[in-house]
Short mmCIF file of C-alpha atoms and ligand atoms in Angstrom, two decimals:
data_model
loop_
_atom_site.label_atom_id
_atom_site.label_comp_id
_atom_site.label_asym_id
_atom_site.label_seq_id
_atom_site.Cartn_x
_atom_site.Cartn_y
_atom_site.Cartn_z
CA MET E 1 -3.72 -2.35 -21.01
CA LYS E 2 -1.64 -0.53 -18.78
CA ALA E 3 -3.27 2.69 -17.13
CA ALA E 4 -1.94 5.54 -18.41
CA SER E 5 -3.46 3.88 -21.65
CA ALA E 6 -6.70 3.94 -20.11
CA THR E 7 -5.19 8.11 -19.50
CA GLU E 8 -4.70 8.36 -22.65
CA ILE E 9 -7.78 7.19 -24.48
CA TRP E 10 -9.95 9.52 -22.36
CA GLU E 11 -8.21 12.69 -22.90
CA ALA E 12 -8.35 11.79 -26.34
CA ALA E 13 -12.31 11.62 -26.07
CA LEU E 14 -12.49 13.74 -23.91
CA GLY E 15 -10.87 16.56 -26.65
CA GLU E 16 -13.74 15.26 -28.97
CA LEU E 17 -16.62 15.00 -26.30
CA GLN E 18 -15.94 18.78 -25.97
CA LEU E 19 -17.17 19.67 -29.21
CA GLN E 20 -20.26 17.49 -28.96
CA VAL E 21 -21.63 19.40 -26.05
CA SER E 22 -22.11 22.61 -24.75
CA LYS E 23 -19.36 24.13 -22.68
CA PRO E 24 -21.02 23.88 -19.38
CA ASN E 25 -22.46 20.58 -19.68
CA TYR E 26 -19.15 19.80 -20.60
CA ARG E 27 -17.27 22.19 -17.42
CA THR E 28 -20.57 20.53 -15.22
CA TRP E 29 -20.36 16.60 -15.91
CA LEU E 30 -17.75 15.81 -17.70
CA LYS E 31 -14.26 17.79 -17.33
CA ASP E 32 -13.46 16.07 -14.11
CA ALA E 33 -14.13 12.49 -14.53
CA VAL E 34 -10.97 9.81 -15.17
CA GLY E 35 -10.58 6.98 -17.30
CA LEU E 36 -9.28 3.73 -15.24
CA SER E 37 -9.05 1.07 -16.38
CA PHE E 38 -10.08 -0.68 -19.77
CA GLU E 39 -10.00 -3.84 -19.06
CA GLY E 40 -12.49 -6.52 -21.58
CA ASN E 41 -14.69 -4.23 -23.28
CA TRP E 42 -15.71 -2.31 -20.20
CA PHE E 43 -13.65 1.77 -20.58
CA VAL E 44 -14.13 2.54 -16.63
CA VAL E 45 -14.40 6.57 -15.86
CA SER E 46 -14.40 7.83 -12.51
CA VAL E 47 -16.39 10.64 -11.66
CA PRO E 48 -16.56 12.87 -8.55
CA ASN E 49 -19.38 12.12 -7.51
CA ALA E 50 -23.32 9.56 -7.63
CA PHE E 51 -24.89 12.13 -8.83
CA VAL E 52 -22.85 13.01 -11.57
CA ALA E 53 -22.30 8.86 -12.75
CA GLU E 54 -26.52 9.46 -12.44
CA TYR E 55 -26.71 12.28 -14.89
CA LEU E 56 -23.73 10.74 -17.32
CA GLU E 57 -25.23 7.08 -16.94
CA ARG E 58 -28.70 8.77 -17.89
CA ASN E 59 -27.72 11.35 -20.94
CA LEU E 60 -23.91 11.28 -22.11
CA ARG E 61 -23.70 7.21 -21.85
CA SER E 62 -24.26 6.51 -25.37
CA LEU E 63 -22.39 9.42 -26.77
CA ILE E 64 -19.87 8.52 -24.41
CA GLU E 65 -19.63 5.50 -25.53
CA LYS E 66 -20.47 6.35 -29.56
CA THR E 67 -16.65 8.34 -28.82
CA LEU E 68 -14.50 5.40 -27.36
CA ILE E 69 -15.70 3.30 -30.30
CA SER E 70 -14.05 6.38 -32.24
CA VAL E 71 -11.28 6.43 -29.76
CA THR E 72 -10.59 3.22 -29.84
CA ARG E 73 -11.62 2.13 -33.04
CA ARG E 74 -13.24 -1.30 -31.77
CA GLU E 75 -16.51 -1.66 -32.23
CA ASP E 76 -18.05 -3.35 -28.47
CA VAL E 77 -15.95 -0.67 -26.36
CA ARG E 78 -18.82 -0.28 -23.72
CA VAL E 79 -18.90 2.59 -20.68
CA GLU E 80 -19.77 2.35 -16.42
CA PHE E 81 -19.33 4.73 -14.40
CA CYS E 82 -18.04 5.19 -10.92
CA VAL E 83 -17.73 6.86 -8.54
CA ASN E 84 -14.30 8.36 -6.80
CA GLY E 85 -12.64 4.70 -8.10
CA ARG E 86 -15.07 2.39 -7.12
CA HIS E 87 -17.48 0.84 -8.39
CA GLY E 88 -20.96 0.43 -7.84
CA LYS E 89 -21.77 -3.00 -9.55
CA THR E 90 -19.80 -5.43 -11.92
CA PRO E 91 -22.04 -4.76 -15.35
CA ALA E 92 -24.35 -7.17 -16.71
CA GLY E 93 -23.38 -10.85 -18.23
CA GLN E 94 -19.97 -9.61 -17.28
CA ALA E 95 -17.66 -11.84 -15.42
CA ASP E 96 -15.34 -10.47 -12.71
CA PRO E 97 -12.77 -8.16 -14.06
CA PRO E 98 -9.40 -9.70 -13.53
CA SER E 99 -8.02 -9.05 -10.17
CA ALA E 100 -4.13 -7.34 -10.45
CA ALA E 101 -4.92 -5.28 -13.57
CA LEU E 102 -7.64 -3.15 -12.47
CA ILE E 103 -6.06 -2.75 -8.48
CA ASP E 104 -2.27 -2.23 -9.85
CA ILE E 105 -4.39 0.93 -10.90
CA PRO E 106 -3.52 3.90 -8.76
CA ARG E 107 -7.70 5.01 -8.04
CA LEU E 108 -6.00 8.74 -6.49
CA ASN E 109 -8.63 11.14 -7.58
CA PRO E 110 -5.78 13.98 -8.91
CA LYS E 111 -7.50 17.18 -7.06
CA TYR E 112 -8.01 15.28 -3.65
CA THR E 113 -4.57 17.02 -2.29
CA PHE E 114 -3.32 18.53 0.44
CA ASP E 115 -3.80 22.53 -1.30
CA SER E 116 -7.49 21.82 -2.38
CA PHE E 117 -8.21 20.50 1.18
CA VAL E 118 -9.36 23.26 3.15
CA VAL E 119 -8.82 23.33 6.92
CA SER E 120 -10.75 24.41 9.26
CA LYS E 121 -12.15 22.91 13.27
CA CYS E 122 -14.37 20.47 12.05
CA ASN E 123 -11.33 18.72 10.88
CA GLN E 124 -7.84 19.90 11.69
CA LEU E 125 -6.61 17.40 13.75
CA ALA E 126 -7.38 14.94 11.06
CA HIS E 127 -5.39 16.69 8.48
CA ALA E 128 -2.33 17.84 10.22
CA ALA E 129 -1.61 14.61 11.42
CA ALA E 130 -2.62 13.34 7.92
CA SER E 131 0.21 15.91 6.28
CA GLY E 132 2.46 14.52 9.45
CA VAL E 133 2.43 11.15 7.83
CA ALA E 134 2.09 11.93 4.76
CA SER E 135 5.95 13.47 5.38
CA ASP E 136 7.02 10.77 8.23
CA PRO E 137 5.07 7.72 7.05
CA GLY E 138 5.20 4.72 9.83
CA HIS E 139 6.81 7.41 12.82
CA ALA E 140 4.25 9.85 13.10
CA TYR E 141 1.39 8.14 14.21
CA ASN E 142 0.80 4.05 13.04
CA PRO E 143 -1.29 3.19 12.16
CA LEU E 144 -4.07 7.02 11.92
CA PHE E 145 -6.99 6.35 12.00
CA ILE E 146 -9.52 8.81 10.61
CA TYR E 147 -13.14 8.58 10.94
CA GLY E 148 -16.41 10.52 10.26
CA GLY E 149 -19.87 11.09 8.45
CA SER E 150 -20.06 10.49 4.87
CA GLY E 151 -18.63 13.21 2.36
CA LEU E 152 -16.75 15.13 5.26
CA GLY E 153 -13.08 13.96 3.25
CA LYS E 154 -11.67 11.19 4.57
CA THR E 155 -11.35 10.18 2.13
CA HIS E 156 -9.67 13.23 -0.18
CA LEU E 157 -7.39 13.22 2.50
CA LEU E 158 -6.33 9.43 1.65
CA HIS E 159 -5.76 10.66 -1.80
CA ALA E 160 -3.40 13.89 -0.60
CA ILE E 161 -1.40 11.69 1.35
CA SER E 162 -1.37 8.69 -1.06
CA HIS E 163 -0.08 11.64 -3.99
CA VAL E 164 2.66 13.59 -1.52
CA ALA E 165 3.98 9.88 -0.43
CA GLN E 166 4.81 8.39 -3.63
CA LYS E 167 7.06 10.80 -4.61
CA SER E 168 9.25 8.84 -1.99
CA LEU E 169 8.09 5.81 -1.93
CA ASP E 170 7.69 2.95 -4.87
CA ARG E 171 5.01 1.05 -3.23
CA VAL E 172 1.93 2.87 -2.36
CA ILE E 173 -1.29 1.13 -2.03
CA CYS E 174 -4.04 3.29 -1.52
CA THR E 175 -7.85 1.16 -1.86
CA SER E 176 -10.83 0.23 0.05
CA ALA E 177 -11.79 -2.25 2.33
CA GLU E 178 -14.29 -3.44 -0.36
CA GLN E 179 -11.14 -3.97 -2.60
CA PHE E 180 -8.99 -5.10 0.01
CA THR E 181 -11.87 -7.69 0.48
CA ASN E 182 -12.45 -8.73 -2.61
CA GLU E 183 -8.78 -9.30 -3.52
CA PHE E 184 -8.36 -11.77 -0.65
CA LEU E 185 -10.96 -13.63 -1.75
CA ARG E 186 -9.82 -14.06 -5.04
CA ALA E 187 -6.43 -14.98 -3.62
CA VAL E 188 -7.50 -17.54 -1.34
CA ARG E 189 -10.02 -18.66 -4.29
CA GLU E 190 -7.13 -18.82 -6.66
CA LYS E 191 -4.55 -20.26 -3.43
CA LYS E 192 -2.57 -16.79 -4.28
CA THR E 193 -2.57 -16.29 -0.29
CA GLU E 194 1.26 -16.06 -0.43
CA ASP E 195 0.95 -13.19 -3.09
CA PHE E 196 -1.84 -10.91 -1.26
CA ARG E 197 0.68 -11.25 1.96
CA GLY E 198 4.09 -10.41 0.58
CA LYS E 199 2.06 -7.12 -1.48
CA TYR E 200 0.21 -5.94 1.62
CA ARG E 201 2.54 -6.79 4.12
CA ASN E 202 6.13 -4.90 1.87
CA ALA E 203 4.26 -2.30 1.20
CA ASP E 204 6.05 1.43 1.90
CA ILE E 205 2.06 2.54 2.69
CA LEU E 206 -0.65 0.87 3.50
CA LEU E 207 -4.08 3.43 3.04
CA ILE E 208 -7.08 1.44 3.71
CA ASP E 209 -10.38 3.04 2.73
CA ASP E 210 -14.23 2.94 4.45
CA VAL E 211 -12.92 -0.18 6.72
CA GLN E 212 -16.09 0.27 8.53
CA PHE E 213 -16.61 -2.74 5.35
CA ILE E 214 -14.93 -5.10 6.70
CA CYS E 215 -17.07 -5.70 10.09
CA GLY E 216 -17.70 -8.72 10.26
CA LYS E 217 -16.19 -10.55 6.90
CA GLU E 218 -14.28 -12.96 9.92
CA ARG E 219 -11.30 -14.51 7.84
CA THR E 220 -11.10 -10.52 5.73
CA GLU E 221 -11.04 -9.55 9.45
CA GLU E 222 -9.10 -12.16 10.57
CA CYS E 223 -6.48 -10.52 7.20
CA LEU E 224 -6.57 -7.44 8.02
CA PHE E 225 -5.20 -8.27 11.86
CA HIS E 226 -2.28 -10.40 10.34
CA THR E 227 -1.09 -7.57 7.87
CA PHE E 228 -1.58 -5.16 10.21
CA ASN E 229 0.57 -7.29 13.12
CA ALA E 230 2.93 -7.32 11.12
CA ARG E 231 3.19 -3.85 9.11
CA HIS E 232 2.83 -2.04 12.94
CA ASN E 233 6.79 -4.42 13.71
CA ALA E 234 7.59 -3.12 11.02
CA SER E 235 7.28 0.53 11.48
CA ARG E 236 4.79 0.35 8.09
CA GLN E 237 2.66 3.33 7.83
CA ILE E 238 -1.02 2.39 7.60
CA VAL E 239 -4.10 4.38 7.44
CA PHE E 240 -7.76 3.41 7.53
CA THR E 241 -10.56 5.10 7.75
CA CYS E 242 -14.51 4.98 8.60
CA ASN E 243 -18.13 5.95 8.73
CA TYR E 244 -17.61 5.50 13.01
CA PRO E 245 -15.76 5.92 15.92
CA PRO E 246 -13.63 2.19 16.17
CA GLY E 247 -15.88 1.74 19.54
CA ASP E 248 -19.06 1.30 17.33
CA LEU E 249 -17.89 -1.24 14.62
CA THR E 250 -19.31 -4.02 15.34
CA VAL E 251 -15.50 -6.12 14.21
CA THR E 252 -15.90 -9.51 15.23
CA GLU E 253 -12.31 -9.57 16.34
CA ASP E 254 -12.20 -7.55 19.91
CA ARG E 255 -8.45 -6.80 19.16
CA LEU E 256 -8.61 -5.68 15.57
CA ARG E 257 -11.07 -2.60 17.38
CA SER E 258 -7.63 -2.25 20.24
CA ARG E 259 -5.88 -1.83 17.16
CA PHE E 260 -7.33 0.37 15.30
CA GLU E 261 -6.78 3.05 18.43
CA TRP E 262 -3.15 2.15 18.71
CA GLY E 263 -2.01 5.16 16.90
CA LEU E 264 -4.08 8.63 16.46
CA THR E 265 -7.66 8.92 15.75
CA ALA E 266 -8.85 11.69 14.44
CA ARG E 267 -12.34 12.80 14.06
CA ILE E 268 -14.14 14.88 10.82
CA GLN E 269 -17.32 16.88 11.86
CA PRO E 270 -19.15 18.58 10.26
CA PRO E 271 -18.47 21.45 8.71
CA ASP E 272 -19.24 25.24 10.40
CA LEU E 273 -21.24 28.30 8.35
CA LYS E 274 -17.53 29.26 8.01
CA THR E 275 -15.92 26.90 6.39
CA ARG E 276 -18.67 25.48 3.68
CA LEU E 277 -18.70 29.11 2.25
CA ALA E 278 -14.23 28.75 1.89
CA ILE E 279 -15.27 24.92 0.63
CA LEU E 280 -17.80 26.87 -1.72
CA GLU E 281 -15.47 29.58 -2.50
CA ALA E 282 -12.87 27.34 -3.54
CA LYS E 283 -14.71 25.04 -5.83
CA ALA E 284 -16.33 28.11 -7.52
CA ASN E 285 -12.73 29.80 -8.02
CA GLN E 286 -11.37 25.95 -9.59
CA GLU E 287 -14.29 25.48 -11.59
CA GLY E 288 -14.05 28.61 -13.19
CA MET E 289 -17.24 29.34 -12.01
CA ALA E 290 -19.07 33.02 -11.73
CA VAL E 291 -20.85 32.77 -9.10
CA SER E 292 -21.78 35.68 -6.51
CA PRO E 293 -20.80 35.38 -2.85
CA ASP E 294 -24.88 35.92 -1.83
CA VAL E 295 -25.97 32.50 -3.59
CA LEU E 296 -22.24 30.99 -2.36
CA GLU E 297 -23.57 32.20 1.20
CA LEU E 298 -27.30 30.45 0.65
CA ILE E 299 -25.74 27.34 -0.73
CA ALA E 300 -23.54 27.03 2.75
CA GLN E 301 -26.23 27.54 4.69
CA LYS E 302 -29.24 25.09 3.28
CA ILE E 303 -26.42 21.58 2.95
CA LYS E 304 -24.89 21.58 6.17
CA GLN E 305 -23.68 18.11 6.49
CA ASN E 306 -21.81 17.08 3.55
CA ILE E 307 -19.59 18.43 1.77
CA ARG E 308 -19.89 15.96 -1.45
CA GLU E 309 -24.01 17.18 -1.23
CA LEU E 310 -22.07 21.34 -0.61
CA GLU E 311 -20.84 20.81 -4.50
CA GLY E 312 -23.27 18.66 -5.81
CA SER E 313 -25.45 21.11 -4.74
CA LEU E 314 -23.51 24.16 -6.19
CA ASN E 315 -22.84 22.24 -9.50
CA ARG E 316 -26.54 22.09 -9.68
CA VAL E 317 -27.50 25.48 -9.21
CA VAL E 318 -25.00 26.56 -12.06
CA ALA E 319 -25.96 23.84 -14.17
CA TYR E 320 -29.43 25.06 -13.70
CA ALA E 321 -29.06 28.39 -14.46
CA ASN E 322 -27.27 27.36 -17.77
CA LEU E 323 -30.27 25.22 -18.65
CA LEU E 324 -32.05 28.15 -18.49
CA HIS E 325 -29.29 30.70 -20.09
CA ALA E 326 -29.79 32.57 -16.87
CA VAL E 327 -27.80 34.64 -13.83
CA VAL E 328 -27.18 32.86 -11.67
CA SER E 329 -28.97 34.52 -9.10
CA ARG E 330 -30.18 33.69 -5.02
CA ASP E 331 -33.77 33.57 -6.09
CA LEU E 332 -32.48 31.02 -9.08
CA ALA E 333 -30.02 29.10 -6.82
CA ALA E 334 -33.42 28.37 -4.28
CA GLU E 335 -35.08 26.42 -7.00
CA ALA E 336 -32.70 24.77 -7.75
CA LEU E 337 -32.00 23.92 -4.22
CA ALA E 338 -35.40 23.55 -3.18
CA ASP E 339 -35.87 19.80 -3.05
CA ILE E 340 -32.77 19.63 -0.88
CA ALA E 341 -33.47 21.79 1.17
CA ASP E 342 -36.01 19.62 2.47
CA ARG E 343 -33.92 16.94 3.32
CA GLN E 344 -31.04 18.65 5.29
CA PRO E 345 -30.69 17.48 8.60
CA LYS E 346 -32.49 19.73 11.50
CA SER E 347 -31.35 21.12 14.16
CA THR E 348 -32.91 17.98 16.17
CA PRO E 349 -32.95 14.97 14.52
CA PRO E 350 -36.32 13.23 13.97
CA THR E 351 -37.32 10.62 16.87
CA PRO E 352 -36.33 7.01 16.29
CA LYS E 353 -40.35 6.49 17.55
CA LEU E 354 -40.90 8.61 14.51
CA ILE E 355 -39.13 7.37 11.65
CA THR E 356 -40.02 4.06 12.93
CA SER E 357 -43.99 4.98 12.73
CA ILE E 358 -43.67 6.64 9.60
CA VAL E 359 -41.52 4.24 8.12
CA ALA E 360 -43.97 1.29 8.69
CA GLU E 361 -46.43 3.29 7.11
CA CYS E 362 -45.04 3.77 3.95
CA PHE E 363 -44.88 -0.32 3.76
CA GLY E 364 -48.24 -0.57 4.46
CA LEU E 365 -47.43 -1.64 8.32
CA ASP E 366 -48.13 -1.43 11.60
CA PRO E 367 -45.22 -0.20 14.03
CA ALA E 368 -45.30 -3.21 16.13
CA ASN E 369 -44.47 -5.55 13.41
CA LEU E 370 -40.50 -3.70 13.32
CA ARG E 371 -40.14 -4.28 17.07
CA ASN E 372 -41.31 -8.13 16.89
CA ARG E 373 -40.23 -10.64 15.41
CA CYS E 374 -41.57 -10.84 12.08
CA ARG E 375 -39.90 -12.32 9.95
CA ASP E 376 -41.88 -12.07 6.85
CA ARG E 377 -39.38 -10.14 3.70
CA ARG E 378 -41.35 -7.31 3.93
CA SER E 379 -41.72 -6.83 7.53
CA THR E 380 -37.71 -7.41 7.50
CA THR E 381 -36.84 -5.01 4.96
CA ALA E 382 -39.17 -1.67 6.85
CA ARG E 383 -37.42 -2.87 9.75
CA GLN E 384 -33.65 -2.76 8.40
CA THR E 385 -34.34 0.44 6.85
CA ALA E 386 -35.78 2.48 9.88
CA MET E 387 -33.07 0.75 11.46
CA TYR E 388 -30.76 2.35 8.36
CA LEU E 389 -32.31 5.48 8.62
CA ILE E 390 -32.22 6.17 12.25
CA ARG E 391 -28.30 5.18 11.78
CA GLU E 392 -28.31 8.20 9.30
CA GLU E 393 -30.58 11.09 10.53
CA THR E 394 -30.01 10.55 14.65
CA GLU E 395 -26.90 10.47 16.27
CA TYR E 396 -28.45 6.82 18.05
CA SER E 397 -25.31 4.27 18.34
CA LEU E 398 -26.12 1.01 17.32
CA GLY E 399 -27.15 -0.71 20.86
CA GLN E 400 -29.23 2.40 21.37
CA ILE E 401 -30.89 1.61 17.43
CA GLY E 402 -31.77 -2.37 18.45
CA ARG E 403 -33.09 -1.47 21.50
CA GLU E 404 -35.10 0.77 20.19
CA LEU E 405 -36.46 -2.34 17.26
CA GLY E 406 -37.25 -4.63 19.76
CA GLY E 407 -34.05 -5.90 21.48
CA ARG E 408 -32.22 -6.17 18.28
CA GLU E 409 -27.87 -7.11 18.50
CA PRO E 410 -26.39 -4.38 17.31
CA ILE E 411 -24.50 -6.09 14.51
CA THR E 412 -27.35 -6.36 13.61
CA VAL E 413 -28.44 -3.28 13.05
CA SER E 414 -25.41 -2.92 11.39
CA GLN E 415 -25.33 -5.44 9.03
CA ALA E 416 -28.72 -3.92 8.22
CA HIS E 417 -27.79 -0.05 7.46
CA LYS E 418 -25.43 -1.72 5.41
CA LYS E 419 -26.75 -4.37 3.14
CA ILE E 420 -30.28 -0.78 3.12
CA ALA E 421 -27.20 1.12 2.55
CA GLY E 422 -25.73 -1.50 -0.62
CA ILE E 423 -29.49 -1.61 -2.06
CA ILE E 424 -29.87 2.06 -2.07
CA SER E 425 -26.73 2.29 -4.22
CA THR E 426 -27.55 0.08 -6.92
CA ASP E 427 -32.00 -0.01 -6.83
CA LEU E 428 -32.75 3.56 -8.24
CA ASP E 429 -36.46 2.82 -7.14
CA PHE E 430 -35.92 1.76 -3.54
CA ARG E 431 -32.99 4.25 -3.60
CA GLN E 432 -36.75 7.24 -4.50
CA ARG E 433 -38.40 5.17 -1.54
CA VAL E 434 -36.20 5.30 1.12
CA LEU E 435 -35.87 8.84 -0.08
CA ASP E 436 -39.28 9.69 0.10
CA ILE E 437 -39.62 8.27 3.46
CA GLN E 438 -37.27 10.80 4.61
CA GLU E 439 -38.61 13.96 3.72
CA LEU E 440 -41.95 12.44 5.35
CA VAL E 441 -40.22 12.21 8.35
CA TYR E 442 -38.53 15.02 8.41
CA GLN E 443 -42.60 17.11 6.99
CA ARG E 444 -43.48 15.62 10.01
CA GLN E 445 -41.20 16.57 12.27
CA LYS E 446 -41.94 20.25 10.96
CA SER E 447 -45.66 19.62 11.62
CA GLU E 448 -45.18 18.56 14.90
CA PRO E 449 -45.45 19.98 17.72
P1 ADP X 501 -15.81 11.42 2.49
O1 ADP X 501 -14.90 10.48 2.09
O2 ADP X 501 -15.78 11.18 3.91
O3 ADP X 501 -16.85 10.83 2.37
P2 ADP X 501 -14.77 12.60 -0.31
O4 ADP X 501 -13.06 12.69 0.41
O5 ADP X 501 -15.46 11.79 -1.09
O6 ADP X 501 -15.62 12.28 1.66
O7 ADP X 501 -15.25 13.90 0.17
C1 ADP X 501 -16.66 14.94 -0.92
C2 ADP X 501 -15.62 15.75 -1.67
O8 ADP X 501 -16.27 16.99 -0.84
C3 ADP X 501 -14.71 15.71 -2.25
O9 ADP X 501 -15.31 16.12 -3.56
C4 ADP X 501 -14.24 16.92 -1.39
O10 ADP X 501 -12.49 17.00 -2.22
C5 ADP X 501 -14.28 17.40 -1.45
N1 ADP X 501 -13.97 18.07 0.20
C6 ADP X 501 -14.57 17.27 1.91
N2 ADP X 501 -13.73 18.50 2.72
C7 ADP X 501 -13.12 18.85 1.68
C8 ADP X 501 -12.31 19.69 2.55
N3 ADP X 501 -11.62 20.27 3.81
N4 ADP X 501 -12.07 21.02 1.11
C9 ADP X 501 -12.42 20.66 0.33
N5 ADP X 501 -12.86 19.94 -0.33
C10 ADP X 501 -13.41 19.57 0.29
MG1 MG X 502 -14.77 8.36 0.84
#
């Protein structure tokens, strides 16, 4: 079934859902969801963030499925939620969905446009470069490499470029590194590498999100390297986003890293208070939420590092008020955000030593177990969790983290980080465990002199 059909089905389902859930609930949880694809009996719905995905999964899945069944008149429809068009897991018992069908659907979030992007000092360069590329692909900066922490607007800019490019170009490919990897591996398996090559080399513009995912995957790296060269020689635009600067990537091939640095490298930094406030105001306006400036200010003061969390917090405050049939006040907002507030990074990040000792404690181990060569399962998971948390919570480089944990190689740290991030995204219990450790780290840090 084509993308348009999934969109139409979802529009119809939304119409029915609107009658079945309260207005505030609809606005908070469903309005921004997009019908992405309908493959076999799986209907994939894309939502803006993990918070919404989790809520829908827990509270509205069955209602949504019933509605889809009534709209499609098919008894076997199942729904899967994914964040920004990215799949979390393959549904249990399902074979991989057919590649071409899923991949060719432009998974663009209609809201991620240049118009809705708030520009400030922290993202000015990335924004200017992205607009330059969108209006003159292949000539302005090739490649454009945008990097920065999670939730700072990288995907938003990538989609914004795609929206503009689609107006004048036929073959716009906006994909994630994960999707690129999966498709490449499938092409190898099915002996269709020529098709794959043609598709990625000849597209008018190629945008790859979260390229750090490819690092360490030797064959995919090599494939990307050759794709890059072919495109670059033909002046065809490439845009990458990444969580880290090229220099921090643990690529197997140095020549790939050097390609990342060939064009323009633009960093997005965490927003300052003024920008956070501007983003919240824009978002509240856009969604028609009546929230007073003092409440927005409180949210902007509490959530500092991640715009996704900033938006999630606004949704949470409004949902909380709706639930209690109360007016959104500063006190109520503080209450709604109480548990998040304690997790916000402090002005001084915790030390690796503190993180390591608390991780060890929570796993019932001695910190020495994390630094020495113990390879039993518990020590390994604890060590990897410590690596993950140090990477997330501090500015330490991969090399420094490796040294803190008994002289491990940067690639080991990078793989550990990836592995734990992967488990966190699929295993809610484990995620809670890591959140608890994180919270404990900050509590301890606060109570230390
Ligand atoms: P990343 O890809 O860097 O993890 P996203 O692009 O997914 O982050 O952004 C997270 C959320 O924050 C999205 O909903 C996005 O629209 C919003 N956002 C990020 N930066 C801005 C900005 N400058 N102006 C408005 N919204 C933003
Ligand atoms: Mg992203």
